[in-house]
Amino acid sequence: DPEGDFFFQALVGFVIVAGILITGTSCSKNDGFKSADEAAKDFAEKTYSSTEYTKHEFSAEIYTTDGGKTYNYTEPAMGEKHEATGLTNSTVPNDAKVVAYVHTHPNEPGFSEDDLKWADIHNIDAYLVNPLKEVLRYTQTNKVIGEFVCAITPNPLTDEEKEYLDNLLIKWDVENR
């Protein structure tokens, strides 16, 4: 695999599984949300403690399967310290339309240029959860960067989740030397 495609696909699968185990959240376990904003807030509250603990970004895709009546998000995936995993569509249902992505920043309070480019290239909205525990939005319709959506209270990590994250970080460091 000279292009490294297999490694990237395996890594994406690994971080998706990590997100399931870390956050304990599953889009199939909720009844859906009335808006992409609500889905982003739920992702933020269930995921941001993992970002604070690991200093890695987490991301998910927000989608609708019924023309915008309800919204869900994919399993959160762990990226790098300064980079989310990006859109994979690997866990988006076949009949779904991706409308946004949401990701965390452990250190930076605002969107990066790459965050905005990613949203523009895919013609979707973007949400950011920052260290101030705010959810910010960038929409394709009005191009306002960093529009405040809401403040969050992240779910605290259990000792079991912290132990899992510690082991995940050790494995991450070994695999990425």
mmCIF file of N, CA, C and O in Angstrom, residues 39-112:
data_model
loop_
_atom_site.group_PDB
_atom_site.id
_atom_site.type_symbol
_atom_site.label_atom_id
_atom_site.label_comp_id
_atom_site.label_asym_id
_atom_site.label_seq_id
_atom_site.Cartn_x
_atom_site.Cartn_y
_atom_site.Cartn_z
ATOM 1 N N ALA A 39 -28.075 18.713 17.996
ATOM 2 C CA ALA A 39 -27.168 17.574 17.821
ATOM 3 C C ALA A 39 -25.742 17.985 18.191
ATOM 4 O O ALA A 39 -25.023 17.238 18.870
ATOM 5 N N ALA A 40 -25.321 19.177 17.772
ATOM 6 C CA ALA A 40 -23.976 19.667 18.090
ATOM 7 C C ALA A 40 -23.802 19.843 19.593
ATOM 8 O O ALA A 40 -22.752 19.498 20.159
ATOM 9 N N LYS A 41 -24.826 20.351 20.260
ATOM 10 C CA LYS A 41 -24.740 20.531 21.716
ATOM 11 C C LYS A 41 -24.616 19.180 22.417
ATOM 12 O O LYS A 41 -23.806 19.020 23.335
ATOM 13 N N ASP A 42 -25.393 18.204 21.992
ATOM 14 C CA ASP A 42 -25.327 16.884 22.609
ATOM 15 C C ASP A 42 -23.937 16.270 22.415
ATOM 16 O O ASP A 42 -23.329 15.755 23.359
ATOM 17 N N PHE A 43 -23.416 16.335 21.182
ATOM 18 C CA PHE A 43 -22.057 15.869 20.901
ATOM 19 C C PHE A 43 -21.072 16.555 21.848
ATOM 20 O O PHE A 43 -20.212 15.908 22.449
ATOM 21 N N ALA A 44 -21.183 17.870 21.975
ATOM 22 C CA ALA A 44 -20.251 18.653 22.789
ATOM 23 C C ALA A 44 -20.273 18.212 24.248
ATOM 24 O O ALA A 44 -19.223 18.018 24.863
ATOM 25 N N GLU A 45 -21.453 18.056 24.800
ATOM 26 C CA GLU A 45 -21.560 17.695 26.218
ATOM 27 C C GLU A 45 -21.064 16.279 26.490
ATOM 28 O O GLU A 45 -20.492 16.003 27.536
ATOM 29 N N LYS A 46 -21.251 15.380 25.529
ATOM 30 C CA LYS A 46 -20.823 13.992 25.717
ATOM 31 C C LYS A 46 -19.349 13.779 25.377
ATOM 32 O O LYS A 46 -18.770 12.786 25.802
ATOM 33 N N THR A 47 -18.742 14.689 24.628
ATOM 34 C CA THR A 47 -17.401 14.456 24.102
ATOM 35 C C THR A 47 -16.331 15.385 24.662
ATOM 36 O O THR A 47 -15.175 15.005 24.739
ATOM 37 N N TYR A 48 -16.685 16.595 25.068
ATOM 38 C CA TYR A 48 -15.639 17.568 25.373
ATOM 39 C C TYR A 48 -14.730 17.162 26.534
ATOM 40 O O TYR A 48 -13.533 17.473 26.529
ATOM 41 N N SER A 49 -15.230 16.436 27.499
ATOM 42 C CA SER A 49 -14.362 15.985 28.600
ATOM 43 C C SER A 49 -13.235 15.101 28.082
ATOM 44 O O SER A 49 -12.115 15.136 28.604
ATOM 45 N N SER A 50 -13.496 14.313 27.050
ATOM 46 C CA SER A 50 -12.450 13.483 26.449
ATOM 47 C C SER A 50 -11.393 14.354 25.773
ATOM 48 O O SER A 50 -10.206 14.059 25.825
ATOM 49 N N THR A 51 -11.818 15.450 25.148
ATOM 50 C CA THR A 51 -10.880 16.387 24.538
ATOM 51 C C THR A 51 -10.022 17.058 25.603
ATOM 52 O O THR A 51 -8.810 17.176 25.454
ATOM 53 N N GLU A 52 -10.645 17.500 26.682
ATOM 54 C CA GLU A 52 -9.879 18.136 27.756
ATOM 55 C C GLU A 52 -8.849 17.175 28.341
ATOM 56 O O GLU A 52 -7.723 17.560 28.633
ATOM 57 N N TYR A 53 -9.230 15.933 28.488
ATOM 58 C CA TYR A 53 -8.368 14.939 29.115
ATOM 59 C C TYR A 53 -7.210 14.531 28.199
ATOM 60 O O TYR A 53 -6.078 14.406 28.656
ATOM 61 N N THR A 54 -7.494 14.335 26.917
ATOM 62 C CA THR A 54 -6.466 13.837 25.989
ATOM 63 C C THR A 54 -5.734 14.945 25.243
ATOM 64 O O THR A 54 -4.668 14.714 24.711
ATOM 65 N N LYS A 55 -6.350 16.111 25.154
ATOM 66 C CA LYS A 55 -5.858 17.215 24.331
ATOM 67 C C LYS A 55 -5.873 16.868 22.845
ATOM 68 O O LYS A 55 -5.143 17.446 22.050
ATOM 69 N N HIS A 56 -6.714 15.910 22.462
ATOM 70 C CA HIS A 56 -6.921 15.547 21.057
ATOM 71 C C HIS A 56 -8.286 16.064 20.615
ATOM 72 O O HIS A 56 -9.208 16.186 21.419
ATOM 73 N N GLU A 57 -8.411 16.341 19.325
ATOM 74 C CA GLU A 57 -9.694 16.761 18.777
ATOM 75 C C GLU A 57 -10.583 15.547 18.538
ATOM 76 O O GLU A 57 -10.100 14.462 18.224
ATOM 77 N N PHE A 58 -11.874 15.735 18.684
ATOM 78 C CA PHE A 58 -12.879 14.723 18.369
ATOM 79 C C PHE A 58 -13.817 15.333 17.345
ATOM 80 O O PHE A 58 -14.038 16.547 17.335
ATOM 81 N N SER A 59 -14.406 14.494 16.496
ATOM 82 C CA SER A 59 -15.298 15.018 15.467
ATOM 83 C C SER A 59 -16.412 14.022 15.162
ATOM 84 O O SER A 59 -16.300 12.835 15.479
ATOM 85 N N ALA A 60 -17.452 14.544 14.537
ATOM 86 C CA ALA A 60 -18.577 13.722 14.075
ATOM 87 C C ALA A 60 -19.273 14.477 12.948
ATOM 88 O O ALA A 60 -19.100 15.691 12.793
ATOM 89 N N GLU A 61 -20.053 13.744 12.181
ATOM 90 C CA GLU A 61 -20.857 14.337 11.125
ATOM 91 C C GLU A 61 -22.306 14.415 11.603
ATOM 92 O O GLU A 61 -22.815 13.474 12.205
ATOM 93 N N ILE A 62 -22.938 15.520 11.332
ATOM 94 C CA ILE A 62 -24.350 15.699 11.658
ATOM 95 C C ILE A 62 -25.134 15.470 10.375
ATOM 96 O O ILE A 62 -24.789 16.007 9.319
ATOM 97 N N TYR A 63 -26.181 14.664 10.480
ATOM 98 C CA TYR A 63 -26.930 14.298 9.281
ATOM 99 C C TYR A 63 -28.426 14.231 9.585
ATOM 100 O O TYR A 63 -28.857 14.190 10.733
ATOM 101 N N THR A 64 -29.199 14.214 8.506
ATOM 102 C CA THR A 64 -30.642 14.021 8.600
ATOM 103 C C THR A 64 -31.041 12.927 7.611
ATOM 104 O O THR A 64 -30.427 12.793 6.556
ATOM 105 N N THR A 65 -32.023 12.139 7.977
ATOM 106 C CA THR A 65 -32.509 11.093 7.079
ATOM 107 C C THR A 65 -33.947 11.345 6.640
ATOM 108 O O THR A 65 -34.503 10.574 5.892
ATOM 109 N N ASP A 66 -34.525 12.414 7.120
ATOM 110 C CA ASP A 66 -35.938 12.667 6.816
ATOM 111 C C ASP A 66 -36.185 14.104 6.363
ATOM 112 O O ASP A 66 -37.184 14.704 6.706
ATOM 113 N N GLY A 67 -35.250 14.632 5.612
ATOM 114 C CA GLY A 67 -35.433 15.958 5.052
ATOM 115 C C GLY A 67 -35.342 17.094 6.049
ATOM 116 O O GLY A 67 -35.848 18.175 5.803
ATOM 117 N N GLY A 68 -34.717 16.890 7.176
ATOM 118 C CA GLY A 68 -34.521 17.960 8.149
ATOM 119 C C GLY A 68 -35.496 17.975 9.297
ATOM 120 O O GLY A 68 -35.528 18.929 10.063
ATOM 121 N N LYS A 69 -36.305 16.925 9.442
ATOM 122 C CA LYS A 69 -37.224 16.873 10.585
ATOM 123 C C LYS A 69 -36.487 16.450 11.857
ATOM 124 O O LYS A 69 -36.810 16.923 12.939
ATOM 125 N N THR A 70 -35.526 15.549 11.722
ATOM 126 C CA THR A 70 -34.688 15.148 12.849
ATOM 127 C C THR A 70 -33.239 15.056 12.404
ATOM 128 O O THR A 70 -32.959 14.806 11.232
ATOM 129 N N TYR A 71 -32.353 15.257 13.358
ATOM 130 C CA TYR A 71 -30.918 15.244 13.102
ATOM 131 C C TYR A 71 -30.250 14.269 14.061
ATOM 132 O O TYR A 71 -30.711 14.073 15.188
ATOM 133 N N ASN A 72 -29.175 13.667 13.617
ATOM 134 C CA ASN A 72 -28.335 12.803 14.444
ATOM 135 C C ASN A 72 -26.889 13.082 14.103
ATOM 136 O O ASN A 72 -26.597 13.831 13.168
ATOM 137 N N TYR A 73 -25.996 12.448 14.835
ATOM 138 C CA TYR A 73 -24.581 12.562 14.496
ATOM 139 C C TYR A 73 -23.925 11.193 14.570
ATOM 140 O O TYR A 73 -24.406 10.295 15.244
ATOM 141 N N THR A 74 -22.835 11.065 13.825
ATOM 142 C CA THR A 74 -22.105 9.807 13.786
ATOM 143 C C THR A 74 -21.344 9.609 15.091
ATOM 144 O O THR A 74 -21.221 10.529 15.900
ATOM 145 N N GLU A 75 -20.820 8.415 15.263
ATOM 146 C CA GLU A 75 -20.015 8.135 16.442
ATOM 147 C C GLU A 75 -18.826 9.084 16.472
ATOM 148 O O GLU A 75 -18.141 9.253 15.469
ATOM 149 N N PRO A 76 -18.552 9.708 17.609
ATOM 150 C CA PRO A 76 -17.395 10.596 17.697
ATOM 151 C C PRO A 76 -16.093 9.837 17.437
ATOM 152 O O PRO A 76 -15.920 8.709 17.883
ATOM 153 N N ALA A 77 -15.197 10.469 16.700
ATOM 154 C CA ALA A 77 -13.903 9.874 16.369
ATOM 155 C C ALA A 77 -12.790 10.768 16.893
ATOM 156 O O ALA A 77 -12.870 11.995 16.800
ATOM 157 N N MET A 78 -11.743 10.150 17.447
ATOM 158 C CA MET A 78 -10.608 10.907 17.951
ATOM 159 C C MET A 78 -9.617 11.171 16.830
ATOM 160 O O MET A 78 -9.236 10.257 16.106
ATOM 161 N N GLY A 79 -9.224 12.424 16.713
ATOM 162 C CA GLY A 79 -8.201 12.806 15.754
ATOM 163 C C GLY A 79 -6.886 13.064 16.467
ATOM 164 O O GLY A 79 -6.595 12.476 17.503
ATOM 165 N N GLU A 80 -6.120 13.985 15.929
ATOM 166 C CA GLU A 80 -4.828 14.331 16.502
ATOM 167 C C GLU A 80 -4.977 15.516 17.445
ATOM 168 O O GLU A 80 -6.086 16.008 17.665
ATOM 169 N N LYS A 81 -3.847 16.000 17.949
ATOM 170 C CA LYS A 81 -3.895 17.131 18.878
ATOM 171 C C LYS A 81 -4.355 18.417 18.202
ATOM 172 O O LYS A 81 -4.954 19.262 18.845
ATOM 173 N N HIS A 82 -4.068 18.568 16.928
ATOM 174 C CA HIS A 82 -4.449 19.801 16.234
ATOM 175 C C HIS A 82 -5.183 19.518 14.937
ATOM 176 O O HIS A 82 -5.170 20.329 14.022
ATOM 177 N N GLU A 83 -5.833 18.362 14.864
ATOM 178 C CA GLU A 83 -6.530 18.025 13.629
ATOM 179 C C GLU A 83 -7.607 16.975 13.897
ATOM 180 O O GLU A 83 -7.344 15.939 14.491
ATOM 181 N N ALA A 84 -8.805 17.283 13.439
ATOM 182 C CA ALA A 84 -9.903 16.314 13.525
ATOM 183 C C ALA A 84 -9.734 15.284 12.413
ATOM 184 O O ALA A 84 -8.911 15.440 11.513
ATOM 185 N N THR A 85 -10.529 14.231 12.465
ATOM 186 C CA THR A 85 -10.401 13.154 11.487
ATOM 187 C C THR A 85 -10.966 13.525 10.129
ATOM 188 O O THR A 85 -10.654 12.889 9.139
ATOM 189 N N GLY A 86 -11.809 14.527 10.062
ATOM 190 C CA GLY A 86 -12.414 14.881 8.784
ATOM 191 C C GLY A 86 -13.658 14.050 8.518
ATOM 192 O O GLY A 86 -14.046 13.195 9.310
ATOM 193 N N LEU A 87 -14.284 14.319 7.417
ATOM 194 C CA LEU A 87 -15.507 13.614 7.063
ATOM 195 C C LEU A 87 -15.161 12.264 6.464
ATOM 196 O O LEU A 87 -14.403 12.184 5.511
ATOM 197 N N THR A 88 -15.741 11.222 7.010
ATOM 198 C CA THR A 88 -15.480 9.887 6.472
ATOM 199 C C THR A 88 -16.718 9.291 5.838
ATOM 200 O O THR A 88 -16.623 8.429 4.992
ATOM 201 N N ASN A 89 -17.893 9.732 6.260
ATOM 202 C CA ASN A 89 -19.167 9.186 5.796
ATOM 203 C C ASN A 89 -19.271 7.681 6.025
ATOM 204 O O ASN A 89 -20.204 7.045 5.566
ATOM 205 N N SER A 90 -18.315 7.105 6.733
ATOM 206 C CA SER A 90 -18.318 5.653 6.921
ATOM 207 C C SER A 90 -19.419 5.177 7.854
ATOM 208 O O SER A 90 -19.832 4.027 7.762
ATOM 209 N N THR A 91 -19.894 6.035 8.734
ATOM 210 C CA THR A 91 -20.952 5.606 9.650
ATOM 211 C C THR A 91 -22.254 6.371 9.432
ATOM 212 O O THR A 91 -23.160 6.287 10.243
ATOM 213 N N VAL A 92 -22.319 7.110 8.348
ATOM 214 C CA VAL A 92 -23.551 7.824 8.005
ATOM 215 C C VAL A 92 -24.468 6.838 7.290
ATOM 216 O O VAL A 92 -24.036 6.157 6.360
ATOM 217 N N PRO A 93 -25.725 6.750 7.699
ATOM 218 C CA PRO A 93 -26.651 5.838 6.997
ATOM 219 C C PRO A 93 -26.743 6.169 5.510
ATOM 220 O O PRO A 93 -26.592 7.327 5.103
ATOM 221 N N ASN A 94 -26.981 5.147 4.703
ATOM 222 C CA ASN A 94 -27.041 5.322 3.247
ATOM 223 C C ASN A 94 -28.072 6.349 2.801
ATOM 224 O O ASN A 94 -27.867 7.044 1.816
ATOM 225 N N ASP A 95 -29.187 6.446 3.503
ATOM 226 C CA ASP A 95 -30.256 7.364 3.097
ATOM 227 C C ASP A 95 -30.127 8.745 3.747
ATOM 228 O O ASP A 95 -31.032 9.558 3.676
ATOM 229 N N ALA A 96 -28.987 9.025 4.367
ATOM 230 C CA ALA A 96 -28.810 10.275 5.100
ATOM 231 C C ALA A 96 -28.159 11.349 4.240
ATOM 232 O O ALA A 96 -27.448 11.065 3.280
ATOM 233 N N LYS A 97 -28.404 12.583 4.643
ATOM 234 C CA LYS A 97 -27.743 13.739 4.028
ATOM 235 C C LYS A 97 -26.925 14.413 5.120
ATOM 236 O O LYS A 97 -27.454 14.841 6.142
ATOM 237 N N VAL A 98 -25.608 14.487 4.906
ATOM 238 C CA VAL A 98 -24.738 15.180 5.858
ATOM 239 C C VAL A 98 -24.976 16.676 5.698
ATOM 240 O O VAL A 98 -24.900 17.217 4.594
ATOM 241 N N VAL A 99 -25.278 17.350 6.816
ATOM 242 C CA VAL A 99 -25.566 18.779 6.775
ATOM 243 C C VAL A 99 -24.521 19.616 7.499
ATOM 244 O O VAL A 99 -24.464 20.830 7.323
ATOM 245 N N ALA A 100 -23.707 18.958 8.334
ATOM 246 C CA ALA A 100 -22.696 19.696 9.098
ATOM 247 C C ALA A 100 -21.682 18.727 9.678
ATOM 248 O O ALA A 100 -21.905 17.521 9.685
ATOM 249 N N TYR A 101 -20.594 19.275 10.144
ATOM 250 C CA TYR A 101 -19.694 18.490 10.969
ATOM 251 C C TYR A 101 -19.458 19.272 12.251
ATOM 252 O O TYR A 101 -19.625 20.487 12.302
ATOM 253 N N VAL A 102 -19.115 18.555 13.290
ATOM 254 C CA VAL A 102 -18.854 19.154 14.595
ATOM 255 C C VAL A 102 -17.526 18.598 15.094
ATOM 256 O O VAL A 102 -17.230 17.428 14.893
ATOM 257 N N HIS A 103 -16.727 19.462 15.675
ATOM 258 C CA HIS A 103 -15.458 18.988 16.228
ATOM 259 C C HIS A 103 -15.041 19.847 17.413
ATOM 260 O O HIS A 103 -15.592 20.920 17.647
ATOM 261 N N THR A 104 -14.089 19.322 18.158
ATOM 262 C CA THR A 104 -13.612 19.994 19.364
ATOM 263 C C THR A 104 -12.229 20.581 19.136
ATOM 264 O O THR A 104 -11.466 20.084 18.317
ATOM 265 N N HIS A 105 -11.929 21.627 19.884
ATOM 266 C CA HIS A 105 -10.584 22.186 19.939
ATOM 267 C C HIS A 105 -10.152 22.175 21.408
ATOM 268 O O HIS A 105 -10.821 22.782 22.242
ATOM 269 N N PRO A 106 -9.044 21.522 21.716
ATOM 270 C CA PRO A 106 -8.588 21.521 23.103
ATOM 271 C C PRO A 106 -7.918 22.825 23.530
ATOM 272 O O PRO A 106 -7.897 23.145 24.715
ATOM 273 N N ASN A 107 -7.385 23.599 22.567
ATOM 274 C CA ASN A 107 -6.606 24.788 22.928
ATOM 275 C C ASN A 107 -7.078 26.081 22.285
ATOM 276 O O ASN A 107 -6.956 27.134 22.865
ATOM 277 N N GLU A 108 -7.586 26.021 21.078
ATOM 278 C CA GLU A 108 -7.925 27.227 20.315
ATOM 279 C C GLU A 108 -9.412 27.569 20.444
ATOM 280 O O GLU A 108 -10.256 26.702 20.289
ATOM 281 N N PRO A 109 -9.730 28.852 20.659
ATOM 282 C CA PRO A 109 -11.135 29.224 20.844
ATOM 283 C C PRO A 109 -11.944 29.407 19.572
ATOM 284 O O PRO A 109 -13.167 29.483 19.615
ATOM 285 N N GLY A 110 -11.274 29.492 18.412
ATOM 286 C CA GLY A 110 -12.008 29.764 17.177
ATOM 287 C C GLY A 110 -11.706 28.784 16.066
ATOM 288 O O GLY A 110 -10.825 27.927 16.176
ATOM 289 N N PHE A 111 -12.457 28.919 14.983
ATOM 290 C CA PHE A 111 -12.258 28.095 13.791
ATOM 291 C C PHE A 111 -10.902 28.388 13.164
ATOM 292 O O PHE A 111 -10.469 29.541 13.117
ATOM 293 N N SER A 112 -10.270 27.364 12.628
ATOM 294 C CA SER A 112 -9.044 27.561 11.857
ATOM 295 C C SER A 112 -9.426 27.772 10.392
ATOM 296 O O SER A 112 -10.562 27.497 9.994
#
